[in-house]
CSV table of C-alpha atoms in Angstrom, one decimal:
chain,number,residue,atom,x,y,z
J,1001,UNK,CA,133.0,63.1,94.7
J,1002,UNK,CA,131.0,63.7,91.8
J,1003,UNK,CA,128.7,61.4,89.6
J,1004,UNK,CA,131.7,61.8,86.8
J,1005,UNK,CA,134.2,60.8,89.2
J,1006,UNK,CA,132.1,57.6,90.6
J,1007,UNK,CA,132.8,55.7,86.4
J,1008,UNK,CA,135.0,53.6,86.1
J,1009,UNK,CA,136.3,52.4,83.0
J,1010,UNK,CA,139.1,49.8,81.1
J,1011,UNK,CA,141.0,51.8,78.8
J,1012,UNK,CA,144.3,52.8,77.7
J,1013,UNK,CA,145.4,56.8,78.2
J,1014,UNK,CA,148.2,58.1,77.2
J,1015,UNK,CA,149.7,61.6,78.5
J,1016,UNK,CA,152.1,63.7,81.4
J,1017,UNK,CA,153.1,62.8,85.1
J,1018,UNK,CA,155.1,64.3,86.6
J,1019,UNK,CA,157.2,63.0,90.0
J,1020,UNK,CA,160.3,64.1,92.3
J,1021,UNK,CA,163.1,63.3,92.9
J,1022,UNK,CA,161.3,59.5,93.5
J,1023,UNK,CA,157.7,58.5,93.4
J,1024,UNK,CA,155.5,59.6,96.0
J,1025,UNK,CA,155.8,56.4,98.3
J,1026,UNK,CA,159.5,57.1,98.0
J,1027,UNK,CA,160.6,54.4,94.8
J,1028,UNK,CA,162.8,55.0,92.4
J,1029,UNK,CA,161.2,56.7,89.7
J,1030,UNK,CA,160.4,54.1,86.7
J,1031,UNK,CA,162.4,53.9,83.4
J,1032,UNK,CA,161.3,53.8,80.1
J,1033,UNK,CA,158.8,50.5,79.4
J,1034,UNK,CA,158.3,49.9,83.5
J,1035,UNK,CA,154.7,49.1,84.0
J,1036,UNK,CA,153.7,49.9,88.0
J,1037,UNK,CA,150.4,47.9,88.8
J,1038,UNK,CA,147.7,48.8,91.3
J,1039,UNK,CA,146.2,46.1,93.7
J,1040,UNK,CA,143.0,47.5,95.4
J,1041,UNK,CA,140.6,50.2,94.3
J,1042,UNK,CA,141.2,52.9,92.1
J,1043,UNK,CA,140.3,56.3,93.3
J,1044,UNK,CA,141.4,59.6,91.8
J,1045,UNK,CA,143.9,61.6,94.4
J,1046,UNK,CA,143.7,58.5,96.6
J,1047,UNK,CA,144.7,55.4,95.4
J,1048,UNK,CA,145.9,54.0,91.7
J,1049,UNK,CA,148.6,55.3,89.8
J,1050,UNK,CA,148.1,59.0,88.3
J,1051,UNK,CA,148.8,60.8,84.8
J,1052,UNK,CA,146.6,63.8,82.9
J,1053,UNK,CA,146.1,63.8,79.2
J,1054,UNK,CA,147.2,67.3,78.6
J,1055,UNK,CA,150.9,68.4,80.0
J,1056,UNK,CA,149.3,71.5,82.1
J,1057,UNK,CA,146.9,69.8,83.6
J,1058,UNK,CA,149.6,67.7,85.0
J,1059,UNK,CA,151.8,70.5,86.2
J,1060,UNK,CA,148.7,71.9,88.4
J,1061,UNK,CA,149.3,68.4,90.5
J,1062,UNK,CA,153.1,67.9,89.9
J,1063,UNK,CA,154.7,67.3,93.1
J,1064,UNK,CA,158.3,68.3,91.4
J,1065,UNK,CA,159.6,68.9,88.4
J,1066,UNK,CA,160.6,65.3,86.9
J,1067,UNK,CA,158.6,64.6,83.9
J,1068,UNK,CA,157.8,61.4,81.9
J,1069,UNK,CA,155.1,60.3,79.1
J,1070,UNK,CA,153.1,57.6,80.5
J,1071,UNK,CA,150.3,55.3,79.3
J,1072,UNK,CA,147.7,54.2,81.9
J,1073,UNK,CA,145.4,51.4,81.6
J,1074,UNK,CA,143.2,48.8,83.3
J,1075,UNK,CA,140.6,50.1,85.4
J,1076,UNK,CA,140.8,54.0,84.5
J,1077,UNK,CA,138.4,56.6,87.2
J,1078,UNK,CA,138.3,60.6,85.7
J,1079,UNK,CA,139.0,63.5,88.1
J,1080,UNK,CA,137.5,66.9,87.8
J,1081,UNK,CA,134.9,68.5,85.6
J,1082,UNK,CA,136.3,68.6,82.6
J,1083,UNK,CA,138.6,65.9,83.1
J,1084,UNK,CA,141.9,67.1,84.4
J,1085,UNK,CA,143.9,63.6,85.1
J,1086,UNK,CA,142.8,60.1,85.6
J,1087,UNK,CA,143.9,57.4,88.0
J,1088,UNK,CA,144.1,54.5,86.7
J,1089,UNK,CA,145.2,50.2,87.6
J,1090,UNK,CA,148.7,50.6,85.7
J,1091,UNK,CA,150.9,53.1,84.1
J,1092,UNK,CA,153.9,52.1,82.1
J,1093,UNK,CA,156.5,54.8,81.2
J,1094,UNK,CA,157.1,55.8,77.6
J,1095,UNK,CA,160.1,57.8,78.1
J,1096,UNK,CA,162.5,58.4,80.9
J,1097,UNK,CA,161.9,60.6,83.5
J,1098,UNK,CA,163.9,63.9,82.6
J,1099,UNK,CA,164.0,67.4,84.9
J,1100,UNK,CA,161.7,70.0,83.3
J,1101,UNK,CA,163.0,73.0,86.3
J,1102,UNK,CA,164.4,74.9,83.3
J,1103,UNK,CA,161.8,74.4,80.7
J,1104,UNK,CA,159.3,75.3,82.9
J,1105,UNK,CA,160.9,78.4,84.3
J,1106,UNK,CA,160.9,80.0,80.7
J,1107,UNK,CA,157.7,79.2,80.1
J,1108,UNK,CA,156.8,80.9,83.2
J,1109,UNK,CA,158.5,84.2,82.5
J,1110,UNK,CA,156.7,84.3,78.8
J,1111,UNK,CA,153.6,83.4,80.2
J,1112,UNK,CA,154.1,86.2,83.1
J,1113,UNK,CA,155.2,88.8,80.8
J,1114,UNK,CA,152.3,87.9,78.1
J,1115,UNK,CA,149.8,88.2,81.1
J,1116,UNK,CA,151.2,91.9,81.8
J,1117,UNK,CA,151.3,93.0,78.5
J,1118,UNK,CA,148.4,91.5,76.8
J,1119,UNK,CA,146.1,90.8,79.2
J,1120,UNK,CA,146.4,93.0,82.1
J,1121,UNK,CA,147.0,96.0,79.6
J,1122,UNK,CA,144.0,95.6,77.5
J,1123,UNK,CA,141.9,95.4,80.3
J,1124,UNK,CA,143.6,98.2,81.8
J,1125,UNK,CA,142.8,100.3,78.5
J,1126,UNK,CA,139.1,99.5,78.7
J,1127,UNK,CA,139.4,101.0,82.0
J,1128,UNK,CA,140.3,104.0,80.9
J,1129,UNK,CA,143.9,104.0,82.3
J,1130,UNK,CA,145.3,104.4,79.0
J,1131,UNK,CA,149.0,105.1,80.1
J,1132,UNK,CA,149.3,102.3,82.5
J,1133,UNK,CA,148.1,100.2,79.8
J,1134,UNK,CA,151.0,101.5,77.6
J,1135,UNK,CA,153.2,101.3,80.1
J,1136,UNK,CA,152.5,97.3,80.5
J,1137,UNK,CA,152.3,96.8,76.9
J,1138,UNK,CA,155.4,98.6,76.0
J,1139,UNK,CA,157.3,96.0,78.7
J,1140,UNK,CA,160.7,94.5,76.7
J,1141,UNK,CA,160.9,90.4,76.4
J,1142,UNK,CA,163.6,90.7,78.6
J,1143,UNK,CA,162.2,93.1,81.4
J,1144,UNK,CA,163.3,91.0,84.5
J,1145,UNK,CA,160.9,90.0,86.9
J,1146,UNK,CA,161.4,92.4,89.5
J,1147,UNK,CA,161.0,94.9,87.0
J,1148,UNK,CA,157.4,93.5,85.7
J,1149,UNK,CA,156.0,92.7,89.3
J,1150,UNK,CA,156.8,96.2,89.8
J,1151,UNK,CA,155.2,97.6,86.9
J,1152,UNK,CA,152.3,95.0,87.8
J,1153,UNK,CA,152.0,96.6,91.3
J,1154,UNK,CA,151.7,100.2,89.7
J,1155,UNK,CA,148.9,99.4,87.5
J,1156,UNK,CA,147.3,97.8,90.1
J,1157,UNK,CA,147.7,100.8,92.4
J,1158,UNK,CA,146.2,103.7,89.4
J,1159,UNK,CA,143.6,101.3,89.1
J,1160,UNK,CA,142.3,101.8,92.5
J,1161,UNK,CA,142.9,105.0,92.8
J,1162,UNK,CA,141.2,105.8,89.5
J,1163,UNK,CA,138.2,103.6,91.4
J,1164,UNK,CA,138.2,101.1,88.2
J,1165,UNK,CA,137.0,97.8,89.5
J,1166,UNK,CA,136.5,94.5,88.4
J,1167,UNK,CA,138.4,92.9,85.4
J,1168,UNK,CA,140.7,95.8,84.7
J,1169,UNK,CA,141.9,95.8,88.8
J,1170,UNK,CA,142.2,91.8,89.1
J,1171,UNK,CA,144.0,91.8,86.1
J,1172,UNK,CA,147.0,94.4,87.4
J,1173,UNK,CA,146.8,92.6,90.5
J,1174,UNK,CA,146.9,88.7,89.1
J,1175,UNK,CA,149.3,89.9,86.7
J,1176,UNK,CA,151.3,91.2,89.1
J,1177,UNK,CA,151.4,87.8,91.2
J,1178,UNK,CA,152.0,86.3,88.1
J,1179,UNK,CA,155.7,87.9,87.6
J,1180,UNK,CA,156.3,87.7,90.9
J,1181,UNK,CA,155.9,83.9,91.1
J,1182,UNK,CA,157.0,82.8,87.7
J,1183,UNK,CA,159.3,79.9,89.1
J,1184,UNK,CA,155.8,78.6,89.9
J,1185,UNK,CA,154.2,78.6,86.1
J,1186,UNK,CA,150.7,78.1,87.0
J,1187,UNK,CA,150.4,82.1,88.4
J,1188,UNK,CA,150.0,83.7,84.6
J,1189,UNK,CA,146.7,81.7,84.1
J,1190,UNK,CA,144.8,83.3,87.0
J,1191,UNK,CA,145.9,86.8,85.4
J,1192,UNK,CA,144.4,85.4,81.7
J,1193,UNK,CA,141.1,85.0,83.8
J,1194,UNK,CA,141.4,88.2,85.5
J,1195,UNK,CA,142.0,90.0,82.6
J,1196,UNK,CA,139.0,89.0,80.0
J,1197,UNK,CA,136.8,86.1,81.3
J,1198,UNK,CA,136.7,82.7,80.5
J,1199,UNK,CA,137.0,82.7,76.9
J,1200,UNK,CA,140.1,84.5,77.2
J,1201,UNK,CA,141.1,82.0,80.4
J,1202,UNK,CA,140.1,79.2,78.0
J,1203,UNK,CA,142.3,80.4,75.3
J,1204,UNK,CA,145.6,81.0,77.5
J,1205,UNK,CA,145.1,78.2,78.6
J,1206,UNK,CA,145.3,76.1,75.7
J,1207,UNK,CA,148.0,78.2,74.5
J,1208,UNK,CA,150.0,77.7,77.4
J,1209,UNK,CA,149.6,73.8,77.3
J,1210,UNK,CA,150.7,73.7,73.8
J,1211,UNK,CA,153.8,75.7,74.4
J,1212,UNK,CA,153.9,73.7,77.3
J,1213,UNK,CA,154.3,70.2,75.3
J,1214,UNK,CA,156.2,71.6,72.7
J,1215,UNK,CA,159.2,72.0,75.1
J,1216,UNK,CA,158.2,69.0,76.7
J,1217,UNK,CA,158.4,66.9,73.9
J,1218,UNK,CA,161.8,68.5,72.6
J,1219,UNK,CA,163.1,67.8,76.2
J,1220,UNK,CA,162.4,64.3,76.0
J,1221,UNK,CA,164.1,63.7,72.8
């Protein structure tokens, strides 16, 4: 546990969880203005009840595909360097608990294709590989995703053969796990890394998360 992880504050936090089809000890999931209360210590992936601030962050830990805003408060402990969610002495719902599957999985396949065509392909064209790169960036917004995994896998292939290593060959690859797994959502953001470092990582990111709670927010309406 880090030093960050050790404080422990009394706050109020608002933000994403996200749950199954019931909590994780099996309750019913809350509805909207149920407060759940911890008794013991609070201690992030442990004990206490669990939200994160930003709606990505809270996918990365989401045990299903049920999603609710939340407020936590009481005795609040941070987890992760930046902070990626908090456990904290209560959380009261804000919203019902709605399913996100289909959100989600269009997010996925934008952020799968955007990680072929932007990402992997300009990396690609820094390599050199100038008609792979077209051939990723020329991909249609309704390529399916057999089609862009496959695509994916033959970048990834010229770039090895051509011997162009490092960002340009991660990138095929990651972009190429990326369309393969889009009913998982989190897959694009390792090809954003691959592709251009962590500015460009950063940047998806944040780009993701507000698409992210956009749709969110509209769902819970």
């Amino acid at each position: 546990m880090s030093e960050q992880q050790t404080i422990t504050q009394t706050q109020t936090i608002t933000g994403w969880h996200f749950a199954g089809a019931t909590l994780r000890d099996d309750r019913p999931l809350p509805k909207t203005g149920e407060k759940l209360t911890h008794t013991g210590a609070v201690v992030p992936c442990n004990s206490g009840y669990h939200l994160s601030e930003r709606a990505i962050d809270a996918l990365g830990f989401a045990p299903g595909l049920m999603v609710a805003r939340v407020r936590g408060g009481g005795v609040t402990v941070p987890h992760g360097a930046p902070v990626d969610k908090w456990a904290c002495e209560t959380r009261t719902c804000l919203s019902e608990y709605v399913d996100a599957r289909a959100v989600i999985g269009e997010l996925a396949e934008t952020w799968a294709r955007r990680a072929l065509r932007d990402h992997a392909a300009t990396a690609l064209r820094a390599a050199g590989l100038t008609t792979e790169a077209d051939k990723l960036a020329s991909l249609p917004d309704n390529v399916s995703m057999a089609a862009a995994g496959a695509a994916a896998v033959a970048a990834w292939d010229a770039a090895r053969a051509a011997g162009a290593a490092g960002d340009a060959a991660r990138a095929a690859g990651a972009a190429g796990a990326a369309a393969r797994a889009a009913g998982a959502a989190g897959a694009a953001a390792g090809a954003a890394a691959g592709a251009a470092g962590a500015a460009a990582r950063a940047a998806e990111n944040e780009l993701q998360n507000k698409e992210l709670e956009t749709a969110l927010m509209a769902l819970l309406k």
